[in-house]
Amino acid sequence: LCFNDDIQGTGATVLAGVLGALRMVGKPPEAIAQLKVAVVGAGSAGIGVSQALHTAMVEAGCPGGYEAAAANFMVFDKDGLIGTARTGQTDEVMTYASKDLPDGMSLEEAVRKEKPQLILGLSGRRGTISEGAIRAMAEAHERPIVFPLSNPTSSCEITPQEAYEWTGGKAIVATGSPFEPVTINGKTLNPSQCNNMYIFPGVGLGASVCLSETVPDSMLYRAAVALSKMTSEAELSEGRVFPNVTSIREVSKEVAIAVAHHAYEKNLARRSPGRGESVEAMVLRKMYYPEYVPIMSKMYD
């Protein structure tokens, strides 16, 4: 039994950040079904995250199902927007090829046409998300969602400072690298770091304690929904879409509980809780506590 953290873990973590951003603007997780997304970077990271969001849209009940959900995406590489006329790309990339806009269209032009509320930076190159594109998003949406996710800091498509400045402090920002808080118009905003540590321990714990036969994409969706609910109202008001790292054990527990419950719902689990024991109690009992017994009670000179 295994899952791929680079693909599934990253995708689920980004998904949780997006769901947290929707929660910040007063929308439920199901609102992702209608979300328009611009993805800057058509490599494995960009397509992997797109697939995670695509699955979430279908799970959330996107009218028209799989194909309609795919039309919510615009994917860009070094040659601009990927349209249906593009050649030399994989089937996975072409799933998200634009049918309505011409191949090679610039990011800013496409953003002005389609008005995505979410932009993801997964290109690994500084400057690939332009000021014009971000300002166009801010014109179309009260709270544009801007996730420049490439590592290290020097490769981040834009900085949080730029995202906040170009939107008048309205952007909801999460990054792949850690960044310091930014003060705009007298208000301090805190970009979240989108880190897989929020997802993979809980997914692994939940799947292993119930002996799930597989880890389907729907399970990763439930994990992301559970994570998105862990950010407090106070943290949301500070601009964060992920909870503070100090609560990581509680986060992992809630993610594991959601994963285990989904395994039981899908008849995937091969182990049941003990007699009279709840799923929550079983997960808590199985959590590992790294507590070490000292071998010496006192040091001697």
mmCIF file of N, CA, C and O in Angstrom, residues 154-232:
data_model
loop_
_atom_site.group_PDB
_atom_site.id
_atom_site.type_symbol
_atom_site.label_atom_id
_atom_site.label_comp_id
_atom_site.label_asym_id
_atom_site.label_seq_id
_atom_site.Cartn_x
_atom_site.Cartn_y
_atom_site.Cartn_z
ATOM 1 N N SER A 154 14.096 31.955 -4.793
ATOM 2 C CA SER A 154 14.552 32.651 -5.999
ATOM 3 C C SER A 154 13.792 32.223 -7.246
ATOM 4 O O SER A 154 13.796 32.928 -8.257
ATOM 5 N N SER A 155 13.115 31.063 -7.188
ATOM 6 C CA SER A 155 12.364 30.568 -8.339
ATOM 7 C C SER A 155 10.872 30.867 -8.245
ATOM 8 O O SER A 155 10.113 30.538 -9.163
ATOM 9 N N CYS A 156 10.444 31.475 -7.152
ATOM 10 C CA CYS A 156 9.029 31.767 -6.946
ATOM 11 C C CYS A 156 8.551 32.746 -8.021
ATOM 12 O O CYS A 156 9.191 33.773 -8.273
ATOM 13 N N GLU A 157 7.443 32.428 -8.672
ATOM 14 C CA GLU A 157 6.979 33.186 -9.839
ATOM 15 C C GLU A 157 6.798 34.669 -9.530
ATOM 16 O O GLU A 157 7.159 35.531 -10.336
ATOM 17 N N ILE A 158 6.192 34.985 -8.411
ATOM 18 C CA ILE A 158 6.126 36.357 -7.892
ATOM 19 C C ILE A 158 6.236 36.259 -6.379
ATOM 20 O O ILE A 158 5.984 35.203 -5.792
ATOM 21 N N THR A 159 6.584 37.345 -5.732
ATOM 22 C CA THR A 159 6.668 37.348 -4.273
ATOM 23 C C THR A 159 5.323 37.739 -3.673
ATOM 24 O O THR A 159 4.502 38.399 -4.335
ATOM 25 N N PRO A 160 5.078 37.371 -2.426
ATOM 26 C CA PRO A 160 3.861 37.844 -1.762
ATOM 27 C C PRO A 160 3.758 39.374 -1.756
ATOM 28 O O PRO A 160 2.665 39.920 -1.924
ATOM 29 N N GLN A 161 4.902 40.044 -1.563
ATOM 30 C CA GLN A 161 4.897 41.508 -1.573
ATOM 31 C C GLN A 161 4.310 42.026 -2.880
ATOM 32 O O GLN A 161 3.458 42.929 -2.885
ATOM 33 N N GLU A 162 4.731 41.457 -4.000
ATOM 34 C CA GLU A 162 4.213 41.883 -5.299
ATOM 35 C C GLU A 162 2.721 41.567 -5.428
ATOM 36 O O GLU A 162 1.927 42.409 -5.882
ATOM 37 N N ALA A 163 2.333 40.355 -5.024
ATOM 38 C CA ALA A 163 0.926 39.960 -5.144
ATOM 39 C C ALA A 163 0.029 40.886 -4.334
ATOM 40 O O ALA A 163 -1.040 41.303 -4.796
ATOM 41 N N TYR A 164 0.468 41.232 -3.129
ATOM 42 C CA TYR A 164 -0.330 42.126 -2.289
ATOM 43 C C TYR A 164 -0.356 43.552 -2.857
ATOM 44 O O TYR A 164 -1.408 44.195 -2.902
ATOM 45 N N GLU A 165 0.799 44.029 -3.301
ATOM 46 C CA GLU A 165 0.867 45.399 -3.822
ATOM 47 C C GLU A 165 0.024 45.562 -5.081
ATOM 48 O O GLU A 165 -0.679 46.558 -5.250
ATOM 49 N N TRP A 166 0.067 44.580 -5.974
ATOM 50 C CA TRP A 166 -0.633 44.693 -7.257
ATOM 51 C C TRP A 166 -2.149 44.509 -7.110
ATOM 52 O O TRP A 166 -2.899 44.770 -8.048
ATOM 53 N N THR A 167 -2.580 44.058 -5.934
ATOM 54 C CA THR A 167 -4.020 43.874 -5.697
ATOM 55 C C THR A 167 -4.540 44.776 -4.580
ATOM 56 O O THR A 167 -5.669 44.603 -4.127
ATOM 57 N N GLY A 168 -3.713 45.711 -4.134
ATOM 58 C CA GLY A 168 -4.130 46.590 -3.041
ATOM 59 C C GLY A 168 -4.369 45.843 -1.742
ATOM 60 O O GLY A 168 -5.220 46.234 -0.941
ATOM 61 N N GLY A 169 -3.618 44.766 -1.518
ATOM 62 C CA GLY A 169 -3.751 43.991 -0.289
ATOM 63 C C GLY A 169 -4.920 43.019 -0.293
ATOM 64 O O GLY A 169 -5.226 42.411 0.734
ATOM 65 N N LYS A 170 -5.565 42.815 -1.435
ATOM 66 C CA LYS A 170 -6.753 41.954 -1.512
ATOM 67 C C LYS A 170 -6.426 40.491 -1.815
ATOM 68 O O LYS A 170 -7.275 39.622 -1.627
ATOM 69 N N ALA A 171 -5.248 40.201 -2.328
ATOM 70 C CA ALA A 171 -4.919 38.837 -2.744
ATOM 71 C C ALA A 171 -4.881 37.884 -1.544
ATOM 72 O O ALA A 171 -4.520 38.272 -0.428
ATOM 73 N N ILE A 172 -5.257 36.643 -1.797
ATOM 74 C CA ILE A 172 -5.076 35.546 -0.842
ATOM 75 C C ILE A 172 -3.878 34.756 -1.350
ATOM 76 O O ILE A 172 -3.908 34.233 -2.465
ATOM 77 N N VAL A 173 -2.814 34.706 -0.551
ATOM 78 C CA VAL A 173 -1.529 34.211 -1.053
ATOM 79 C C VAL A 173 -1.035 33.006 -0.260
ATOM 80 O O VAL A 173 -1.045 33.004 0.976
ATOM 81 N N ALA A 174 -0.602 31.980 -0.980
ATOM 82 C CA ALA A 174 0.136 30.868 -0.395
ATOM 83 C C ALA A 174 1.319 30.576 -1.313
ATOM 84 O O ALA A 174 1.214 30.715 -2.531
ATOM 85 N N THR A 175 2.436 30.196 -0.733
ATOM 86 C CA THR A 175 3.672 30.012 -1.491
ATOM 87 C C THR A 175 4.289 28.648 -1.212
ATOM 88 O O THR A 175 3.974 28.004 -0.213
ATOM 89 N N GLY A 176 5.191 28.241 -2.095
ATOM 90 C CA GLY A 176 5.915 27.007 -1.875
ATOM 91 C C GLY A 176 7.061 27.193 -0.898
ATOM 92 O O GLY A 176 7.422 26.278 -0.160
ATOM 93 N N SER A 177 7.654 28.374 -0.888
ATOM 94 C CA SER A 177 8.761 28.703 0.010
ATOM 95 C C SER A 177 8.248 29.577 1.149
ATOM 96 O O SER A 177 7.235 30.272 0.998
ATOM 97 N N PRO A 178 8.939 29.584 2.292
ATOM 98 C CA PRO A 178 8.509 30.457 3.389
ATOM 99 C C PRO A 178 8.841 31.919 3.101
ATOM 100 O O PRO A 178 9.923 32.235 2.601
ATOM 101 N N PHE A 179 7.908 32.811 3.384
ATOM 102 C CA PHE A 179 8.107 34.247 3.235
ATOM 103 C C PHE A 179 7.662 34.961 4.504
ATOM 104 O O PHE A 179 6.775 34.480 5.216
ATOM 105 N N GLU A 180 8.262 36.112 4.749
ATOM 106 C CA GLU A 180 7.905 36.910 5.912
ATOM 107 C C GLU A 180 6.569 37.622 5.685
ATOM 108 O O GLU A 180 6.150 37.820 4.542
ATOM 109 N N PRO A 181 5.880 38.025 6.775
ATOM 110 C CA PRO A 181 4.648 38.804 6.639
ATOM 111 C C PRO A 181 4.903 40.106 5.880
ATOM 112 O O PRO A 181 6.031 40.617 5.835
ATOM 113 N N VAL A 182 3.855 40.629 5.275
ATOM 114 C CA VAL A 182 3.924 41.855 4.472
ATOM 115 C C VAL A 182 2.913 42.851 5.026
ATOM 116 O O VAL A 182 1.768 42.480 5.317
ATOM 117 N N THR A 183 3.320 44.100 5.175
ATOM 118 C CA THR A 183 2.403 45.142 5.636
ATOM 119 C C THR A 183 1.990 46.016 4.462
ATOM 120 O O THR A 183 2.831 46.610 3.789
ATOM 121 N N ILE A 184 0.695 46.058 4.200
ATOM 122 C CA ILE A 184 0.118 46.853 3.111
ATOM 123 C C ILE A 184 -0.990 47.738 3.691
ATOM 124 O O ILE A 184 -1.896 47.236 4.360
ATOM 125 N N ASN A 185 -0.901 49.031 3.455
ATOM 126 C CA ASN A 185 -1.920 49.983 3.932
ATOM 127 C C ASN A 185 -2.167 49.846 5.429
ATOM 128 O O ASN A 185 -3.302 49.916 5.914
ATOM 129 N N GLY A 186 -1.080 49.621 6.161
ATOM 130 C CA GLY A 186 -1.178 49.527 7.608
ATOM 131 C C GLY A 186 -1.637 48.191 8.149
ATOM 132 O O GLY A 186 -1.722 48.003 9.367
ATOM 133 N N LYS A 187 -1.932 47.229 7.280
ATOM 134 C CA LYS A 187 -2.382 45.911 7.712
ATOM 135 C C LYS A 187 -1.318 44.870 7.407
ATOM 136 O O LYS A 187 -0.769 44.837 6.305
ATOM 137 N N THR A 188 -1.020 44.033 8.390
ATOM 138 C CA THR A 188 -0.028 42.972 8.201
ATOM 139 C C THR A 188 -0.711 41.717 7.683
ATOM 140 O O THR A 188 -1.683 41.229 8.269
ATOM 141 N N LEU A 189 -0.198 41.212 6.552
ATOM 142 C CA LEU A 189 -0.753 40.025 5.901
ATOM 143 C C LEU A 189 0.272 38.896 5.956
ATOM 144 O O LEU A 189 1.474 39.123 5.798
ATOM 145 N N ASN A 190 -0.218 37.693 6.168
ATOM 146 C CA ASN A 190 0.673 36.544 6.355
ATOM 147 C C ASN A 190 0.457 35.504 5.263
ATOM 148 O O ASN A 190 -0.539 34.767 5.288
ATOM 149 N N PRO A 191 1.359 35.431 4.289
ATOM 150 C CA PRO A 191 1.234 34.375 3.276
ATOM 151 C C PRO A 191 1.493 33.013 3.912
ATOM 152 O O PRO A 191 2.393 32.864 4.733
ATOM 153 N N SER A 192 0.692 32.033 3.550
ATOM 154 C CA SER A 192 0.875 30.680 4.073
ATOM 155 C C SER A 192 1.924 29.938 3.255
ATOM 156 O O SER A 192 2.085 30.203 2.063
ATOM 157 N N GLN A 193 2.613 29.008 3.900
ATOM 158 C CA GLN A 193 3.479 28.110 3.142
ATOM 159 C C GLN A 193 2.709 26.821 2.867
ATOM 160 O O GLN A 193 2.209 26.168 3.783
ATOM 161 N N CYS A 194 2.609 26.476 1.600
ATOM 162 C CA CYS A 194 1.876 25.282 1.165
ATOM 163 C C CYS A 194 2.827 24.087 1.257
ATOM 164 O O CYS A 194 3.582 23.817 0.331
ATOM 165 N N ASN A 195 2.793 23.383 2.381
ATOM 166 C CA ASN A 195 3.769 22.338 2.661
ATOM 167 C C ASN A 195 3.073 20.989 2.834
ATOM 168 O O ASN A 195 2.066 20.886 3.536
ATOM 169 N N ASN A 196 3.639 19.951 2.214
ATOM 170 C CA ASN A 196 3.032 18.618 2.244
ATOM 171 C C ASN A 196 2.918 18.033 3.649
ATOM 172 O O ASN A 196 2.168 17.079 3.857
ATOM 173 N N MET A 197 3.635 18.618 4.611
ATOM 174 C CA MET A 197 3.573 18.075 5.978
ATOM 175 C C MET A 197 2.156 18.123 6.540
ATOM 176 O O MET A 197 1.822 17.384 7.460
ATOM 177 N N TYR A 198 1.311 18.972 5.969
ATOM 178 C CA TYR A 198 -0.063 19.060 6.441
ATOM 179 C C TYR A 198 -0.909 17.869 6.006
ATOM 180 O O TYR A 198 -1.968 17.617 6.565
ATOM 181 N N ILE A 199 -0.471 17.146 4.986
ATOM 182 C CA ILE A 199 -1.277 16.073 4.407
ATOM 183 C C ILE A 199 -0.704 14.679 4.624
ATOM 184 O O ILE A 199 -1.395 13.772 5.118
ATOM 185 N N PHE A 200 0.565 14.453 4.259
ATOM 186 C CA PHE A 200 1.011 13.063 4.150
ATOM 187 C C PHE A 200 1.039 12.288 5.474
ATOM 188 O O PHE A 200 0.732 11.088 5.483
ATOM 189 N N PRO A 201 1.360 12.897 6.634
ATOM 190 C CA PRO A 201 1.315 12.080 7.861
ATOM 191 C C PRO A 201 -0.091 11.579 8.169
ATOM 192 O O PRO A 201 -0.284 10.420 8.544
ATOM 193 N N GLY A 202 -1.091 12.451 7.989
ATOM 194 C CA GLY A 202 -2.462 12.050 8.270
ATOM 195 C C GLY A 202 -2.991 11.025 7.293
ATOM 196 O O GLY A 202 -3.704 10.090 7.676
ATOM 197 N N VAL A 203 -2.651 11.180 6.016
ATOM 198 C CA VAL A 203 -3.093 10.198 5.012
ATOM 199 C C VAL A 203 -2.464 8.839 5.311
ATOM 200 O O VAL A 203 -3.147 7.802 5.294
ATOM 201 N N GLY A 204 -1.170 8.848 5.586
ATOM 202 C CA GLY A 204 -0.500 7.586 5.907
ATOM 203 C C GLY A 204 -1.068 6.926 7.151
ATOM 204 O O GLY A 204 -1.296 5.712 7.179
ATOM 205 N N LEU A 205 -1.313 7.728 8.183
ATOM 206 C CA LEU A 205 -1.864 7.197 9.430
ATOM 207 C C LEU A 205 -3.262 6.625 9.210
ATOM 208 O O LEU A 205 -3.553 5.493 9.593
ATOM 209 N N GLY A 206 -4.127 7.414 8.573
ATOM 210 C CA GLY A 206 -5.504 6.965 8.378
ATOM 211 C C GLY A 206 -5.602 5.716 7.523
ATOM 212 O O GLY A 206 -6.375 4.796 7.827
ATOM 213 N N ALA A 207 -4.817 5.660 6.453
ATOM 214 C CA ALA A 207 -4.858 4.499 5.560
ATOM 215 C C ALA A 207 -4.289 3.247 6.230
ATOM 216 O O ALA A 207 -4.780 2.139 6.017
ATOM 217 N N SER A 208 -3.267 3.432 7.065
ATOM 218 C CA SER A 208 -2.615 2.265 7.674
ATOM 219 C C SER A 208 -3.399 1.707 8.858
ATOM 220 O O SER A 208 -3.469 0.490 9.033
ATOM 221 N N VAL A 209 -4.014 2.584 9.673
ATOM 222 C CA VAL A 209 -4.684 2.055 10.865
ATOM 223 C C VAL A 209 -5.925 1.235 10.494
ATOM 224 O O VAL A 209 -6.293 0.308 11.210
ATOM 225 N N CYS A 210 -6.563 1.567 9.375
ATOM 226 C CA CYS A 210 -7.741 0.789 8.973
ATOM 227 C C CYS A 210 -7.396 -0.236 7.890
ATOM 228 O O CYS A 210 -8.270 -0.940 7.403
ATOM 229 N N LEU A 211 -6.125 -0.317 7.516
ATOM 230 C CA LEU A 211 -5.654 -1.233 6.469
ATOM 231 C C LEU A 211 -6.448 -1.054 5.175
ATOM 232 O O LEU A 211 -6.989 -2.009 4.609
ATOM 233 N N SER A 212 -6.500 0.178 4.705
ATOM 234 C CA SER A 212 -7.215 0.460 3.463
ATOM 235 C C SER A 212 -6.549 -0.279 2.303
ATOM 236 O O SER A 212 -5.323 -0.309 2.196
ATOM 237 N N GLU A 213 -7.363 -0.859 1.438
ATOM 238 C CA GLU A 213 -6.815 -1.618 0.306
ATOM 239 C C GLU A 213 -6.119 -0.723 -0.702
ATOM 240 O O GLU A 213 -5.136 -1.121 -1.335
ATOM 241 N N THR A 214 -6.653 0.487 -0.900
ATOM 242 C CA THR A 214 -6.058 1.441 -1.833
ATOM 243 C C THR A 214 -6.190 2.848 -1.258
ATOM 244 O O THR A 214 -6.886 3.067 -0.262
ATOM 245 N N VAL A 215 -5.523 3.796 -1.912
ATOM 246 C CA VAL A 215 -5.652 5.214 -1.559
ATOM 247 C C VAL A 215 -6.182 5.929 -2.806
ATOM 248 O O VAL A 215 -5.415 6.438 -3.625
ATOM 249 N N PRO A 216 -7.505 5.940 -3.000
ATOM 250 C CA PRO A 216 -8.078 6.553 -4.208
ATOM 251 C C PRO A 216 -8.026 8.070 -4.143
ATOM 252 O O PRO A 216 -7.841 8.662 -3.069
ATOM 253 N N ASP A 217 -8.197 8.708 -5.293
ATOM 254 C CA ASP A 217 -8.176 10.172 -5.341
ATOM 255 C C ASP A 217 -9.259 10.780 -4.456
ATOM 256 O O ASP A 217 -9.063 11.851 -3.869
ATOM 257 N N SER A 218 -10.395 10.101 -4.340
ATOM 258 C CA SER A 218 -11.470 10.626 -3.493
ATOM 259 C C SER A 218 -11.047 10.706 -2.035
ATOM 260 O O SER A 218 -11.513 11.565 -1.287
ATOM 261 N N MET A 219 -10.139 9.829 -1.620
ATOM 262 C CA MET A 219 -9.630 9.856 -0.257
ATOM 263 C C MET A 219 -8.757 11.089 -0.034
ATOM 264 O O MET A 219 -8.816 11.736 1.019
ATOM 265 N N LEU A 220 -7.963 11.437 -1.050
ATOM 266 C CA LEU A 220 -7.137 12.644 -0.956
ATOM 267 C C LEU A 220 -8.015 13.888 -0.901
ATOM 268 O O LEU A 220 -7.692 14.859 -0.214
ATOM 269 N N TYR A 221 -9.136 13.859 -1.613
ATOM 270 C CA TYR A 221 -10.081 14.981 -1.568
ATOM 271 C C TYR A 221 -10.627 15.151 -0.154
ATOM 272 O O TYR A 221 -10.682 16.259 0.382
ATOM 273 N N ARG A 222 -11.029 14.041 0.493
ATOM 274 C CA ARG A 222 -11.547 14.127 1.859
ATOM 275 C C ARG A 222 -10.474 14.624 2.822
ATOM 276 O O ARG A 222 -10.765 15.379 3.747
ATOM 277 N N ALA A 223 -9.237 14.217 2.593
ATOM 278 C CA ALA A 223 -8.132 14.695 3.433
ATOM 279 C C ALA A 223 -7.970 16.207 3.299
ATOM 280 O O ALA A 223 -7.772 16.917 4.288
ATOM 281 N N ALA A 224 -8.070 16.701 2.066
ATOM 282 C CA ALA A 224 -7.924 18.143 1.829
ATOM 283 C C ALA A 224 -9.061 18.925 2.459
ATOM 284 O O ALA A 224 -8.846 20.003 3.034
ATOM 285 N N VAL A 225 -10.281 18.404 2.373
ATOM 286 C CA VAL A 225 -11.425 19.080 2.995
ATOM 287 C C VAL A 225 -11.223 19.156 4.508
ATOM 288 O O VAL A 225 -11.461 20.198 5.137
ATOM 289 N N ALA A 226 -10.755 18.055 5.109
ATOM 290 C CA ALA A 226 -10.513 18.046 6.554
ATOM 291 C C ALA A 226 -9.454 19.081 6.941
ATOM 292 O O ALA A 226 -9.615 19.820 7.918
ATOM 293 N N LEU A 227 -8.379 19.154 6.167
ATOM 294 C CA LEU A 227 -7.324 20.127 6.440
ATOM 295 C C LEU A 227 -7.849 21.552 6.316
ATOM 296 O O LEU A 227 -7.540 22.416 7.149
ATOM 297 N N SER A 228 -8.652 21.810 5.309
ATOM 298 C CA SER A 228 -9.144 23.173 5.072
ATOM 299 C C SER A 228 -9.997 23.683 6.227
ATOM 300 O O SER A 228 -10.136 24.898 6.415
ATOM 301 N N LYS A 229 -10.573 22.778 7.007
ATOM 302 C CA LYS A 229 -11.417 23.175 8.137
ATOM 303 C C LYS A 229 -10.615 23.437 9.413
ATOM 304 O O LYS A 229 -11.179 23.897 10.411
ATOM 305 N N MET A 230 -9.319 23.161 9.373
ATOM 306 C CA MET A 230 -8.503 23.276 10.577
ATOM 307 C C MET A 230 -7.960 24.683 10.811
ATOM 308 O O MET A 230 -7.474 24.993 11.899
ATOM 309 N N THR A 231 -8.012 25.535 9.811
ATOM 310 C CA THR A 231 -7.538 26.908 9.974
ATOM 311 C C THR A 231 -8.565 27.690 10.778
ATOM 312 O O THR A 231 -9.751 27.683 10.452
ATOM 313 N N SER A 232 -8.114 28.356 11.845
ATOM 314 C CA SER A 232 -9.045 29.084 12.707
ATOM 315 C C SER A 232 -9.505 30.374 12.043
ATOM 316 O O SER A 232 -8.876 30.866 11.095
#
